[in-house]
Backbone as a printed PyTorch tensor [residue, N CA C, xyz], in Angstrom:
tensor([[[ -3.7730,  18.7090,  -5.9590],
         [ -2.6610,  17.8730,  -5.8020],
         [ -2.0650,  17.3820,  -7.1030]],

        [[ -1.0540,  16.6260,  -6.9050],
         [ -0.3320,  16.0290,  -8.0190],
         [ -1.0860,  14.8240,  -8.5850]],

        [[ -0.9030,  14.5800,  -9.8640],
         [ -1.4490,  13.3890, -10.4950],
         [ -0.4900,  12.2240, -10.3320]],

        [[ -0.9210,  11.0650, -10.7960],
         [ -0.1210,   9.8420, -10.6960],
         [  1.2330,  10.0160, -11.3880]],

        [[  1.2190,  10.5670, -12.6020],
         [  2.4630,  10.7290, -13.3730],
         [  3.4690,  11.6150, -12.6410]],

        [[  2.9930,  12.7470, -12.1220],
         [  3.8750,  13.6880, -11.4290],
         [  4.4490,  13.0470, -10.1620]],

        [[  3.5950,  12.3500,  -9.4030],
         [  4.0750,  11.6670,  -8.1960],
         [  5.1180,  10.6140,  -8.5420]],

        [[  4.8860,   9.9020,  -9.6460],
         [  5.8570,   8.8960, -10.0740],
         [  7.1980,   9.5490, -10.4070]],

        [[  7.1410,  10.6630, -11.1370],
         [  8.3740,  11.3730, -11.4970],
         [  9.1380,  11.8330, -10.2600]],

        [[  8.4100,  12.3170,  -9.2660],
         [  9.0430,  12.8470,  -8.0570],
         [  9.5510,  11.7550,  -7.1160]],

        [[  8.8140,  10.6410,  -7.0350],
         [  9.1210,   9.6340,  -6.0100],
         [  9.6380,   8.3070,  -6.5540]],

        [[  9.3640,   8.0290,  -7.8120],
         [  9.6750,   6.7350,  -8.4380],
         [  8.9430,   5.5690,  -7.7630]],

        [[  7.8680,   5.8850,  -7.0320],
         [  7.0050,   4.8390,  -6.4730],
         [  6.2090,   4.2540,  -7.6350]],

        [[  6.0990,   2.9440,  -7.6660],
         [  5.4240,   2.2380,  -8.7480],
         [  4.0410,   2.8390,  -9.0350]],

        [[  3.7410,   3.0460, -10.3140],
         [  2.4630,   3.6530, -10.7120],
         [  1.2760,   2.7960, -10.2840]],

        [[  1.4350,   1.4680, -10.3270],
         [  0.3640,   0.5710,  -9.8990],
         [  0.0070,   0.8460,  -8.4380]],

        [[  1.0180,   0.9870,  -7.5880],
         [  0.8040,   1.2560,  -6.1720],
         [  0.1720,   2.6330,  -5.9710]],

        [[  0.6540,   3.6330,  -6.7010],
         [  0.0820,   4.9820,  -6.6020],
         [ -1.3900,   4.9820,  -7.0110]],

        [[ -1.7210,   4.2050,  -8.0270],
         [ -3.1150,   4.1060,  -8.4780],
         [ -3.9840,   3.4720,  -7.3970]],

        [[ -3.4570,   2.4430,  -6.7240],
         [ -4.1980,   1.8030,  -5.6280],
         [ -4.4430,   2.7980,  -4.4890]],

        [[ -3.4270,   3.5870,  -4.1520],
         [ -3.5920,   4.6060,  -3.1070],
         [ -4.6400,   5.6350,  -3.5110]],

        [[ -4.6210,   6.0350,  -4.7770],
         [ -5.6010,   7.0010,  -5.2790],
         [ -7.0160,   6.4420,  -5.1490]],

        [[ -7.1930,   5.1630,  -5.4720],
         [ -8.5110,   4.5370,  -5.3510],
         [ -8.9980,   4.5490,  -3.9030]],

        [[ -8.1020,   4.2800,  -2.9670],
         [ -8.4660,   4.2970,  -1.5460],
         [ -8.8710,   5.7040,  -1.1230]],

        [[ -8.0940,   6.6970,  -1.5200],
         [ -8.3900,   8.0910,  -1.1710],
         [ -9.7130,   8.5270,  -1.7870]],

        [[ -9.9220,   8.1930,  -3.0620],
         [-11.1790,   8.5500,  -3.7320],
         [-12.3730,   7.9150,  -3.0310]],

        [[-12.2340,   6.6610,  -2.6140],
         [-13.3480,   5.9970,  -1.9380],
         [-13.5930,   6.6270,  -0.5650]],

        [[-12.5350,   6.9970,   0.1350],
         [-12.7150,   7.6430,   1.4370],
         [-13.4650,   8.9650,   1.2740]],

        [[-13.1640,   9.7020,   0.2030],
         [-13.8820,  10.9520,  -0.0750],
         [-15.3600,  10.6790,  -0.3380]],

        [[-15.6440,   9.5750,  -1.0240],
         [-17.0390,   9.1780,  -1.2460],
         [-17.7160,   8.9090,   0.0890]],

        [[-17.0260,   8.1920,   0.9680],
         [-17.5800,   7.9210,   2.2980],
         [-17.8470,   9.2180,   3.0540]],

        [[-16.9020,  10.1480,   2.9940],
         [-17.0610,  11.4140,   3.7230],
         [-18.2680,  12.2120,   3.2380]],

        [[-18.6560,  12.0260,   1.9890],
         [-19.8090,  12.7610,   1.4560],
         [-21.1170,  11.9960,   1.6790]],

        [[-21.0370,  10.8950,   2.4140],
         [-22.1950,  10.0480,   2.6890],
         [-22.5160,  10.1150,   4.1780]],

        [[-23.8130,  10.1280,   4.4960],
         [-24.1990,  10.0970,   5.9100],
         [-24.5870,   8.6660,   6.2800]],

        [[-24.6700,   8.4120,   7.5820],
         [-25.0170,   7.0630,   8.0460],
         [-26.3490,   6.6210,   7.4500]],

        [[-27.2980,   7.5440,   7.3810],
         [-28.6270,   7.2030,   6.8810],
         [-28.6900,   6.9600,   5.3880]],

        [[-27.6780,   7.4160,   4.6560],
         [-27.7400,   7.2810,   3.1950],
         [-26.6770,   6.3480,   2.6200]],

        [[-25.9220,   5.6820,   3.4770],
         [-24.8960,   4.7700,   2.9550],
         [-25.5860,   3.5580,   2.3200]],

        [[-25.1650,   3.2160,   1.1190],
         [-25.7950,   2.1180,   0.3950],
         [-25.0560,   0.8030,   0.6370]],

        [[-25.7320,  -0.2680,   0.2890],
         [-25.1310,  -1.6020,   0.3680],
         [-23.8420,  -1.6360,  -0.4400]],

        [[-23.8950,  -1.0710,  -1.6610],
         [-22.7400,  -1.1070,  -2.5580],
         [-21.5390,  -0.3660,  -1.9650]],

        [[-21.7860,   0.8230,  -1.4160],
         [-20.6950,   1.6130,  -0.8330],
         [-20.0970,   0.8840,   0.3690]],

        [[-20.9550,   0.3470,   1.2240],
         [-20.4720,  -0.3490,   2.4180],
         [-19.7090,  -1.6220,   2.0370]],

        [[-20.2280,  -2.3740,   1.0890],
         [-19.5500,  -3.6080,   0.6590],
         [-18.1960,  -3.2920,   0.0360]],

        [[-18.1380,  -2.2640,  -0.8140],
         [-16.8650,  -1.8850,  -1.4310],
         [-15.8780,  -1.4000,  -0.3710]],

        [[-16.3730,  -0.6770,   0.6230],
         [-15.5130,  -0.1970,   1.7110],
         [-14.8380,  -1.3600,   2.4220]],

        [[-15.6090,  -2.4040,   2.6910],
         [-15.0440,  -3.5790,   3.3600],
         [-14.0860,  -4.3160,   2.4280]],

        [[-14.4310,  -4.3970,   1.1340],
         [-13.5670,  -5.0840,   0.1750],
         [-12.2240,  -4.3730,   0.0440]],

        [[-12.2520,  -3.0390,   0.0590],
         [-11.0180,  -2.2550,  -0.0290],
         [-10.1650,  -2.4680,   1.2180]],

        [[-10.8300,  -2.7170,   2.3510],
         [-10.0870,  -2.9880,   3.5770],
         [-10.3470,  -2.0220,   4.7140]],

        [[-11.3450,  -1.1600,   4.5610],
         [-11.6660,  -0.2230,   5.6340],
         [-12.2860,  -0.9670,   6.8110]],

        [[-11.9050,  -0.5700,   8.0160],
         [-12.5090,  -1.1360,   9.2220],
         [-13.8340,  -0.4240,   9.4850]],

        [[-14.6700,  -1.0320,  10.3240],
         [-15.9220,  -0.3800,  10.7060],
         [-15.6280,   0.9740,  11.3510]],

        [[-14.5560,   1.0370,  12.1270],
         [-14.1820,   2.2810,  12.8070],
         [-13.8120,   3.3700,  11.7950]],

        [[-13.0650,   3.0050,  10.7510],
         [-12.6870,   3.9800,   9.7210],
         [-13.9110,   4.4580,   8.9470]],

        [[-14.8110,   3.5370,   8.6350],
         [-16.0420,   3.9080,   7.9320],
         [-16.8620,   4.8490,   8.8040]],

        [[-16.9800,   4.5130,  10.0830],
         [-17.7470,   5.3420,  11.0180],
         [-17.1840,   6.7600,  11.0950]],

        [[-15.8700,   6.8870,  11.1560],
         [-15.2480,   8.2130,  11.2200],
         [-15.5670,   9.0150,   9.9620]],

        [[-15.5360,   8.3570,   8.8070],
         [-15.7780,   9.0520,   7.5420],
         [-17.2240,   9.5150,   7.4100]],

        [[-18.1710,   8.7060,   7.8830],
         [-19.5840,   9.0670,   7.7280],
         [-20.1530,   9.7270,   8.9890]],

        [[-19.2720,  10.0290,   9.9320],
         [-19.6470,  10.6860,  11.1880],
         [-20.7160,   9.8850,  11.9430]],

        [[-20.3820,   8.6320,  12.1890],
         [-21.2540,   7.7280,  12.9220],
         [-20.4010,   7.0150,  13.9690]],

        [[-20.9280,   5.9330,  14.5240],
         [-20.1510,   5.1620,  15.4910],
         [-19.7910,   3.8010,  14.9010]],

        [[-18.7320,   3.2310,  15.4290],
         [-18.3000,   1.9110,  14.9750],
         [-19.4090,   0.8870,  15.1880]],

        [[-20.0830,   0.9760,  16.3240],
         [-21.1640,   0.0410,  16.6410],
         [-22.3090,   0.1610,  15.6370]],

        [[-22.6710,   1.3960,  15.2710],
         [-23.7530,   1.6070,  14.3060],
         [-23.3840,   1.0430,  12.9350]],

        [[-22.1380,   1.2300,  12.5240],
         [-21.6830,   0.6990,  11.2340],
         [-21.6830,  -0.8220,  11.2720]],

        [[-21.2030,  -1.4030,  12.3570],
         [-21.1820,  -2.8620,  12.4790],
         [-22.6020,  -3.4230,  12.4160]],

        [[-23.5200,  -2.7690,  13.1320],
         [-24.9170,  -3.2220,  13.1440],
         [-25.5060,  -3.1700,  11.7340]],

        [[-25.2860,  -2.0720,  11.0270],
         [-25.7880,  -1.9340,   9.6590],
         [-25.1690,  -2.9960,   8.7520]],

        [[-23.8740,  -3.1860,   8.8780],
         [-23.1700,  -4.1770,   8.0550],
         [-23.7380,  -5.5770,   8.2960]],

        [[-23.9900,  -5.9040,   9.5570],
         [-24.5470,  -7.2150,   9.8850],
         [-25.9730,  -7.3580,   9.3630]],

        [[-26.7680,  -6.2700,   9.4410],
         [-28.1350,  -6.2940,   8.9080],
         [-28.1300,  -6.5260,   7.3980]],

        [[-27.1270,  -5.9700,   6.7220],
         [-27.0150,  -6.1130,   5.2690],
         [-26.2650,  -7.3880,   4.8660]],

        [[-25.8940,  -8.1890,   5.8650],
         [-25.1850,  -9.4600,   5.6550],
         [-23.8590,  -9.2770,   4.9230]],

        [[-23.1620,  -8.2120,   5.2770],
         [-21.8290,  -7.9570,   4.7260],
         [-20.8170,  -8.4140,   5.7660]],

        [[-20.0040,  -9.3820,   5.3820],
         [-19.0080,  -9.9020,   6.3150],
         [-17.6730,  -9.2120,   6.0730]],

        [[-16.8310,  -9.1500,   7.0900],
         [-15.5140,  -8.5310,   6.9070],
         [-14.7500,  -9.2170,   5.7810]],

        [[-13.9860,  -8.4410,   5.0490],
         [-13.2150,  -8.9500,   3.9110],
         [-11.7470,  -8.9080,   4.2800]],

        [[-11.1060, -10.0770,   4.2570],
         [ -9.6910, -10.1490,   4.6160],
         [ -8.8900, -10.5010,   3.3730]],

        [[ -7.9440,  -9.6290,   3.0120],
         [ -7.0770,  -9.9080,   1.8640],
         [ -5.9330, -10.7920,   2.3230]],

        [[ -5.6170, -11.8080,   1.5350],
         [ -4.5430, -12.7210,   1.8960],
         [ -3.4240, -12.6270,   0.8910]]])
């Protein structure tokens, strides 16, 4: 795919925003390469901080929303709401 600079040239979308989208995509790829049994506290906490729902995390790691919620609660990770 295109890099940030090329996308900016083509779309004139703010580079800061494009960088944020890239970070979200990169993190989702990290989730996709992780299984339910190997997801770490750090990955799960960052996923919630970025704004992923339990359902989105579950889809990426090929698990269920309920299993992700249970794991998150066991690890004492609370939902993160950006204001």
